[in-house]
Amino acid sequence: MKRPYPSIIFMSALLACTSPADKKDEAAAKTFSLNNKKIIVYTTAQNSDLRITQYGVLEFKPAPQPLETEPAVFIDPGKTFQTMTGIGGAITDASAETFAKLSQETQKEFLTAYFDQKNGIGYTLARTNINSCDFSSGSYTYVADNDKELKTFDIAHDEKFKIPMIQQAISAAGGKLLLYVSPWSPPAWMKDNNDMLQGGKLKPEFRQAWASYYIKFIREYEKRNIPVWGLSIQNEPMAKQRWESCIFTAGEERDFIKEFLGPTLHKEGMKDKKLIAWDHNRDLIYQRASTILSDPEAAKYVWGIGFHWYETWTKSSMLFDNLRRVKEAFPDKELIFTEGCQEKFNLDSIGNWSLGEKYGHSMINDFNSGTAAWTDWNILLDETGGPNHVGNFCFAPIHADTRTGKLIYTNAYYYLGHFSKFIRPGAKRIISSSSRDLLQTTGFINSDGKVVVIVMNTSNQELPYHLWIGGQSAAVKSLAHSISTFVIE
């Protein structure tokens, strides 16, 4: 992203002779050579015009054993972990309806900003809703009431706004965008409360019809040149919401997977679709994952466990250790962040720097806990934080002021971009370990061999530290309330 660059404030590395211990450190990173490598730095910082701005080129220099008084981020590309699937956001009805109100020029700006890797932040993953959700202008389904055989199934509703936007997003992403789909509720007549809202449960007699519903939806989207990569079983299955919602206990979700949805996907030639269980907060994730994945007949259909970040509504902090427990117990299954946003929209707070820092904190810790894919919530909302048919207005990384036709970029957009622009599908997480809690960090090595290290500083202090790898280091100053991406190439 081209902006006027301010003067570079990076310090040159300390020069020192290497010791035998340093030689052993170099050998530990034998899978990655620093020969002829440079470090390109990109930074976003509060109280500056830095927004994913190239902010310097560094070189590694020989360095001694770091002292406890010298803050450092230790990088080890020789230790690799999960493989990245993608990073992206949700194209909801609200996003698509807002997008449709923009001029063609502004629509192009928006699509480039999100999906172009060179001139934007290079999203590679997307999610959309099956039937309506809270971020729809009203409740809807795709079938007539009591049509158990789904003969009336018709996605005409989505063809007005959502499908055209998804098609344009795929094009802007270079023709490939992994899309997964999620329901908030079955049709009211399939549920025991006869309402799409306020929770309720799927009636047993409609479990097969509901399983077939996913198949119908996927087929109709794929007829319109929108490949579907995966699906989750139910958005937030333990939440009774004033909007579209449906309750599944862990046992009920397990049984629905193994007796209906899993076999139906296989029977209908869709066994390659990635099936995502849970799709709710980190608090109960281990109980849900263990109930489903400890059953071989259910586990064989499941690709991964999805999660949200809203466990904070209980006054808890984000529970990253619960993700680690799931990955430790079930290492052959993937973790995917399926939704998160800042709630309670207020236009006066749209410039609040904490918006982006919340994303950075979650993404760094989610990735370090084993997460392989990360999906933001609405990629676009209007100046009210909607549309939303139940008044649940929220923040998005980009808002469109439909009164002026202009886009408003929050700092969350840039914080997301520090990950999505540089960590590409196929990248493997590596060790990036900080000696100070004020410096949060994660690292990846892309399939082209480039190492990407992200360091975030949420403090009010400017913090000097060293990037250290295999006995060599580069000295850096981290600006207050900043995030930096280091690309070693």
XYZ file of C-alpha atoms in Angstrom:
489
model
C 0.000 0.000 0.000
C 1.694 3.141 -1.153
C 1.850 6.074 1.233
C 4.430 8.807 1.897
C 7.029 7.104 4.097
C 8.346 8.927 7.168
C 11.952 8.629 8.200
C 12.986 5.155 9.306
C 13.580 4.811 13.023
C 15.063 1.331 13.090
C 18.415 1.044 14.888
C 21.259 -0.885 13.296
C 22.061 -4.262 14.865
C 24.789 -4.694 17.420
C 27.936 -6.225 15.913
C 29.632 -9.000 17.823
C 31.642 -12.184 17.281
C 29.774 -15.454 17.378
C 30.582 -17.997 20.059
C 30.363 -21.819 19.884
C 26.924 -21.560 21.496
C 25.865 -19.202 18.725
C 27.005 -21.776 16.171
C 24.649 -24.325 17.716
C 21.820 -21.808 17.561
C 22.516 -21.326 13.864
C 22.336 -25.074 13.330
C 18.911 -25.176 15.003
C 17.526 -23.096 12.161
C 19.266 -25.190 9.505
C 16.109 -25.486 7.423
C 16.159 -21.747 6.814
C 19.230 -19.893 5.608
C 19.793 -16.200 6.333
C 22.303 -15.884 3.498
C 21.498 -12.826 1.380
C 18.222 -12.332 3.256
C 16.729 -8.920 4.005
C 13.821 -7.909 6.212
C 11.081 -5.744 4.725
C 9.020 -4.044 7.420
C 5.385 -2.917 7.212
C 3.812 -0.943 10.064
C 0.471 0.434 11.214
C 0.578 2.797 14.197
C -1.711 5.082 16.127
C -1.143 8.845 15.851
C 0.611 8.454 12.508
C -0.209 7.987 8.843
C 1.325 4.497 8.871
C -1.208 2.012 7.497
C 0.485 -1.227 6.393
C 3.206 1.137 5.222
C 6.587 -0.142 4.136
C 8.664 1.267 6.933
C 12.213 0.121 6.421
C 14.511 -2.623 5.172
C 16.685 -4.340 7.774
C 19.552 -6.800 7.665
C 20.554 -9.420 10.174
C 23.962 -9.048 11.788
C 25.907 -11.452 14.000
C 24.724 -11.084 17.609
C 25.868 -12.473 20.964
C 23.786 -14.294 23.505
C 20.943 -11.839 24.284
C 20.797 -10.528 27.816
C 17.704 -10.549 30.019
C 17.760 -6.761 29.837
C 17.540 -6.815 26.038
C 13.942 -7.458 24.853
C 13.841 -9.904 21.963
C 11.563 -11.830 19.650
C 13.098 -15.223 18.915
C 12.263 -16.763 15.530
C 12.758 -20.447 14.680
C 11.675 -21.415 11.143
C 12.961 -24.942 11.809
C 9.930 -25.745 13.961
C 6.688 -25.864 11.983
C 3.093 -26.458 13.036
C -0.355 -26.115 11.422
C -0.783 -25.252 7.740
C -2.744 -22.095 6.954
C -6.014 -22.528 5.049
C -6.910 -18.852 4.642
C -7.984 -15.572 6.210
C -11.118 -13.637 5.281
C -14.562 -12.416 6.283
C -18.294 -12.979 5.946
C -20.396 -11.770 3.025
C -23.781 -11.488 4.695
C -27.060 -10.046 3.425
C -26.181 -6.820 5.255
C -22.803 -6.617 3.515
C -24.334 -7.309 0.113
C -27.233 -4.871 0.531
C -24.826 -2.121 1.586
C -22.455 -2.957 -1.275
C -25.306 -2.644 -3.793
C -25.905 0.975 -2.712
C -22.379 2.028 -3.713
C -21.282 3.412 -7.065
C -19.428 1.046 -9.383
C -16.227 2.976 -8.721
C -16.582 2.585 -4.961
C -17.541 -1.071 -5.332
C -14.313 -1.632 -7.250
C -12.346 0.204 -4.548
C -13.945 -2.024 -1.912
C -13.283 -5.293 -3.745
C -9.674 -4.315 -4.400
C -9.191 -3.309 -0.774
C -10.225 -6.722 0.509
C -9.385 -9.260 -2.162
C -6.397 -7.970 -4.164
C -3.155 -9.099 -2.541
C -0.968 -6.449 -4.178
C -3.207 -3.402 -3.766
C -5.355 -4.660 -0.895
C -5.139 -7.189 1.927
C -5.643 -10.360 -0.106
C -8.538 -12.215 1.521
C -8.676 -15.912 0.543
C -11.581 -17.140 2.679
C -15.262 -16.192 2.981
C -18.384 -17.266 4.835
C -22.050 -16.713 4.037
C -25.391 -17.509 5.634
C -27.911 -20.224 4.711
C -31.373 -18.704 5.308
C -31.529 -15.395 7.122
C -29.431 -14.272 10.087
C -29.530 -11.169 12.276
C -27.554 -9.312 9.575
C -30.407 -9.664 7.090
C -33.171 -7.108 6.485
C -35.771 -9.689 7.513
C -36.284 -13.396 8.115
C -36.485 -15.695 5.089
C -35.985 -19.284 3.926
C -35.793 -20.964 0.522
C -38.848 -23.251 0.743
C -42.578 -23.053 1.233
C -43.985 -24.010 4.627
C -44.244 -27.733 5.328
C -42.416 -28.708 2.135
C -40.580 -31.673 3.655
C -39.434 -32.894 0.239
C -37.970 -29.440 -0.593
C -39.685 -29.333 -3.976
C -40.127 -25.554 -3.740
C -36.454 -24.879 -2.904
C -35.445 -21.599 -4.569
C -32.594 -19.176 -3.793
C -34.094 -16.257 -5.740
C -33.750 -14.147 -2.575
C -29.943 -14.379 -2.727
C -29.718 -13.555 -6.419
C -30.603 -9.912 -5.841
C -27.681 -8.920 -3.608
C -25.610 -11.689 -2.064
C -24.793 -13.887 -5.046
C -23.642 -11.012 -7.289
C -21.369 -9.719 -4.536
C -19.842 -13.148 -3.883
C -19.268 -13.635 -7.618
C -17.470 -10.279 -7.810
C -15.419 -11.113 -4.715
C -14.260 -14.374 -6.306
C -13.217 -12.472 -9.426
C -11.383 -9.828 -7.377
C -9.559 -12.604 -5.505
C -8.158 -13.910 -8.781
C -10.813 -16.549 -9.407
C -10.374 -18.531 -6.201
C -12.023 -17.824 -2.861
C -12.704 -20.579 -0.340
C -16.332 -20.181 0.718
C -18.096 -21.964 3.542
C -21.763 -21.683 4.456
C -23.586 -21.642 7.805
C -27.243 -21.749 8.884
C -28.590 -19.688 11.783
C -31.914 -21.523 11.836
C -33.953 -24.090 9.909
C -37.348 -22.916 8.646
C -39.782 -22.276 11.514
C -41.982 -25.245 10.642
C -39.038 -27.623 11.167
C -38.582 -26.445 14.776
C -40.319 -27.231 18.037
C -40.947 -23.535 18.813
C -42.323 -22.865 15.294
C -40.113 -19.772 15.071
C -36.780 -19.055 13.367
C -35.929 -16.760 16.278
C -35.490 -17.423 20.011
C -33.665 -20.742 19.838
C -35.870 -23.789 19.702
C -34.774 -27.164 18.365
C -34.957 -29.091 15.112
C -37.814 -31.588 15.285
C -36.533 -35.189 14.936
C -38.865 -35.905 12.019
C -37.198 -33.161 9.949
C -33.550 -34.130 10.494
C -33.216 -35.726 7.058
C -35.031 -32.896 5.323
C -32.730 -30.406 7.038
C -29.634 -32.399 6.028
C -30.851 -32.359 2.434
C -31.414 -28.599 2.706
C -27.640 -27.984 2.926
C -27.124 -30.078 -0.199
C -29.755 -28.101 -2.114
C -28.177 -24.812 -1.089
C -24.662 -25.876 -2.088
C -25.829 -27.184 -5.453
C -27.695 -23.980 -6.278
C -24.662 -21.831 -5.431
C -22.351 -24.044 -7.448
C -24.702 -23.809 -10.442
C -23.937 -20.065 -10.301
C -20.159 -20.621 -10.415
C -19.723 -20.198 -6.671
C -17.773 -23.225 -5.416
C -18.521 -24.136 -1.799
C -15.473 -25.327 0.145
C -17.206 -26.213 3.387
C -20.102 -25.825 5.791
C -20.755 -25.568 9.487
C -23.615 -27.455 11.095
C -25.175 -24.624 13.088
C -24.155 -21.093 14.024
C -23.904 -20.742 17.826
C -25.797 -23.927 18.727
C -25.982 -23.130 22.457
C -27.373 -19.590 22.142
C -31.054 -18.705 22.365
C -30.987 -15.375 20.536
C -33.650 -12.814 19.729
C -32.613 -13.419 16.120
C -32.347 -16.618 14.073
C -31.020 -19.393 16.295
C -31.387 -23.109 16.975
C -30.150 -25.198 19.893
C -28.114 -28.384 19.508
C -26.556 -30.023 22.553
C -23.202 -31.682 21.942
C -24.879 -35.079 21.758
C -27.555 -33.819 19.376
C -24.977 -32.275 17.057
C -22.901 -35.476 17.163
C -25.892 -37.612 16.258
C -27.075 -35.260 13.518
C -23.609 -35.411 11.968
C -23.181 -39.175 12.071
C -26.758 -40.214 11.288
C -27.890 -37.540 8.822
C -25.627 -34.745 7.578
C -22.405 -36.737 7.204
C -23.964 -39.681 5.345
C -26.034 -37.306 3.193
C -22.933 -35.348 2.117
C -21.221 -38.609 1.148
C -24.268 -40.028 -0.605
C -24.696 -36.823 -2.633
C -21.073 -36.738 -3.814
C -19.988 -33.988 -1.398
C -17.644 -35.869 0.923
C -14.883 -33.405 -0.024
C -16.758 -30.510 1.627
C -15.114 -29.468 4.889
C -17.585 -30.062 7.709
C -17.168 -27.709 10.680
C -18.663 -28.510 14.085
C -19.457 -26.226 17.066
C -19.182 -22.743 15.437
C -19.583 -21.061 18.824
C -17.415 -19.578 21.586
C -14.142 -20.820 23.066
C -15.650 -21.424 26.517
C -17.412 -24.728 25.788
C -15.225 -25.754 22.842
C -13.489 -28.677 24.522
C -16.713 -30.249 25.762
C -18.226 -29.958 22.280
C -15.123 -31.198 20.454
C -14.571 -34.150 22.789
C -18.210 -35.254 22.597
C -18.210 -35.246 18.792
C -14.645 -36.280 18.004
C -14.465 -39.084 20.563
C -17.152 -40.839 18.517
C -15.408 -42.375 15.470
C -18.650 -42.544 13.506
C -19.151 -38.780 13.864
C -15.479 -37.778 13.788
C -14.868 -39.345 10.382
C -17.097 -36.707 8.781
C -15.656 -33.673 10.612
C -12.836 -31.537 9.159
C -12.543 -29.145 12.061
C -13.968 -27.247 15.009
C -15.156 -23.660 14.511
C -15.181 -20.999 17.210
C -16.123 -17.373 17.973
C -14.641 -14.858 20.415
C -17.788 -13.780 22.296
C -17.079 -15.747 25.495
C -16.149 -12.312 26.829
C -19.889 -11.660 27.400
C -19.472 -13.720 30.608
C -16.772 -11.239 31.794
C -14.111 -13.805 30.894
C -11.047 -12.934 28.857
C -10.510 -14.740 25.548
C -9.886 -18.409 26.419
C -7.031 -19.370 24.105
C -5.901 -22.279 26.280
C -9.139 -24.077 25.442
C -8.095 -24.079 21.783
C -4.760 -25.616 22.735
C -6.514 -28.366 24.670
C -8.617 -29.266 21.610
C -5.586 -29.297 19.315
C -3.601 -31.399 21.793
C -6.404 -33.929 22.146
C -7.383 -34.076 18.468
C -4.297 -33.085 16.434
C -5.706 -34.469 13.184
C -8.617 -31.983 13.225
C -8.363 -28.298 12.319
C -9.361 -25.203 14.271
C -11.132 -22.409 12.393
C -12.165 -19.030 13.766
C -15.592 -18.583 12.212
C -16.795 -15.237 13.608
C -15.854 -12.200 15.633
C -16.653 -8.485 15.646
C -16.889 -5.545 18.019
C -20.511 -5.248 19.105
C -22.680 -2.233 20.048
C -21.913 0.020 17.101
C -21.454 3.725 17.682
C -20.367 5.893 14.756
C -18.559 8.234 17.156
C -16.256 5.315 18.140
C -15.352 4.261 14.616
C -11.827 5.645 15.013
C -11.216 3.844 18.312
C -7.776 2.211 18.133
C -8.865 -0.684 20.347
C -10.946 -2.056 17.448
C -7.864 -3.220 15.584
C -5.944 -4.247 18.679
C -8.734 -6.667 19.583
C -8.287 -8.335 16.196
C -4.513 -8.452 16.559
C -4.701 -9.964 20.050
C -7.156 -12.640 18.942
C -5.380 -13.545 15.714
C -1.908 -13.823 17.253
C -3.141 -16.024 20.081
C -5.538 -18.064 17.947
C -2.748 -18.885 15.499
C -0.310 -19.696 18.289
C -2.967 -22.058 19.695
C -3.150 -24.050 16.448
C -5.820 -22.250 14.402
C -5.527 -22.869 10.647
C -8.175 -20.474 9.274
C -9.595 -17.161 10.478
C -12.837 -15.498 9.400
C -13.991 -12.021 10.404
C -17.738 -11.309 10.614
C -19.390 -8.784 8.210
C -16.861 -7.415 5.719
C -19.045 -4.345 5.151
C -21.793 -2.546 7.072
C -23.437 0.851 6.686
C -23.159 3.974 8.833
C -25.634 2.529 11.367
C -23.732 -0.739 11.863
C -26.387 -2.600 9.880
C -28.730 -3.337 8.263
C -29.868 -5.710 10.992
C -33.497 -6.710 11.457
C -33.274 -7.048 15.247
C -31.197 -3.975 16.051
C -28.000 -5.909 16.802
C -25.731 -3.274 15.231
C -21.990 -3.967 15.130
C -18.665 -2.730 13.786
C -17.046 -3.980 10.578
C -13.496 -3.310 9.338
C -14.988 -1.168 6.566
C -18.212 0.825 6.786
C -19.961 2.566 3.922
C -21.606 5.879 4.643
C -24.565 5.432 2.306
C -25.397 9.126 2.710
C -22.144 10.169 1.028
C -21.216 6.985 -0.838
C -17.783 6.951 0.813
C -15.979 4.079 2.517
C -14.743 4.401 6.100
C -11.690 2.262 6.861
C -11.336 1.418 10.548
C -7.950 0.417 11.899
C -9.336 -3.139 12.218
C -9.040 -3.382 8.428
C -5.317 -2.622 8.619
C -4.696 -4.924 11.563
C -6.380 -7.768 9.675
C -4.265 -6.919 6.637
C -1.040 -7.385 8.572
C -1.974 -11.076 8.602
C -4.020 -11.738 5.457
C -1.781 -9.824 3.061
C 1.381 -11.659 4.041
C 0.400 -15.067 5.495
C -0.810 -17.023 2.497
C -2.660 -20.342 2.142
C -0.185 -23.175 2.570
C 1.995 -21.241 5.026
C 3.110 -23.132 8.117
C 3.262 -21.573 11.537
C 6.731 -21.355 13.048
C 8.066 -20.338 16.445
C 8.033 -16.620 17.196
C 8.628 -16.172 20.912
C 8.727 -12.862 22.768
C 10.693 -12.112 25.939
C 8.238 -9.342 26.911
C 4.475 -9.630 27.359
C 4.035 -6.154 25.872
C 5.211 -7.554 22.531
C 2.725 -10.130 21.193
C 3.963 -12.158 18.240
C 3.347 -14.999 15.823
C 5.225 -16.245 12.775
C 4.783 -18.254 9.577
C 6.835 -19.520 6.680
C 5.076 -19.301 3.322
C 5.343 -22.012 0.693
C 7.685 -19.740 -1.306
C 10.143 -19.745 1.610
C 9.456 -16.207 2.846
C 9.225 -15.923 6.623
C 6.537 -13.619 8.038
C 6.728 -12.408 11.638
C 4.074 -10.181 13.216
C 4.736 -8.156 16.360
C 2.059 -6.087 18.095
C 2.568 -3.483 20.816
C -0.616 -2.447 22.654
C 1.176 -0.282 25.202
C 1.646 3.479 25.382
C 5.404 2.958 25.213
C 7.871 2.889 22.328
C 9.662 -0.423 22.842
C 13.111 -1.293 21.436
C 13.792 -4.996 20.869
C 15.752 -7.431 18.693
C 14.493 -9.849 16.071
C 16.754 -12.825 16.763
C 17.249 -15.927 14.625
C 20.019 -18.500 14.678
C 22.641 -16.295 16.297
C 21.875 -13.174 14.282
C 19.622 -10.249 15.041
C 18.204 -6.983 13.804
C 17.335 -4.180 16.202
C 13.916 -2.577 16.003
C 11.831 0.037 17.782
C 8.160 -0.773 18.155
C 5.969 2.314 18.122
C 3.308 2.703 20.803
C -0.010 1.075 19.804
C 1.391 -0.423 16.632
C 1.538 -3.653 14.683
C 4.398 -4.559 12.348
C 4.842 -7.346 9.818
C 8.419 -8.419 9.040
C 8.914 -10.276 5.760
C 12.269 -12.082 5.621
C 13.160 -12.797 2.014
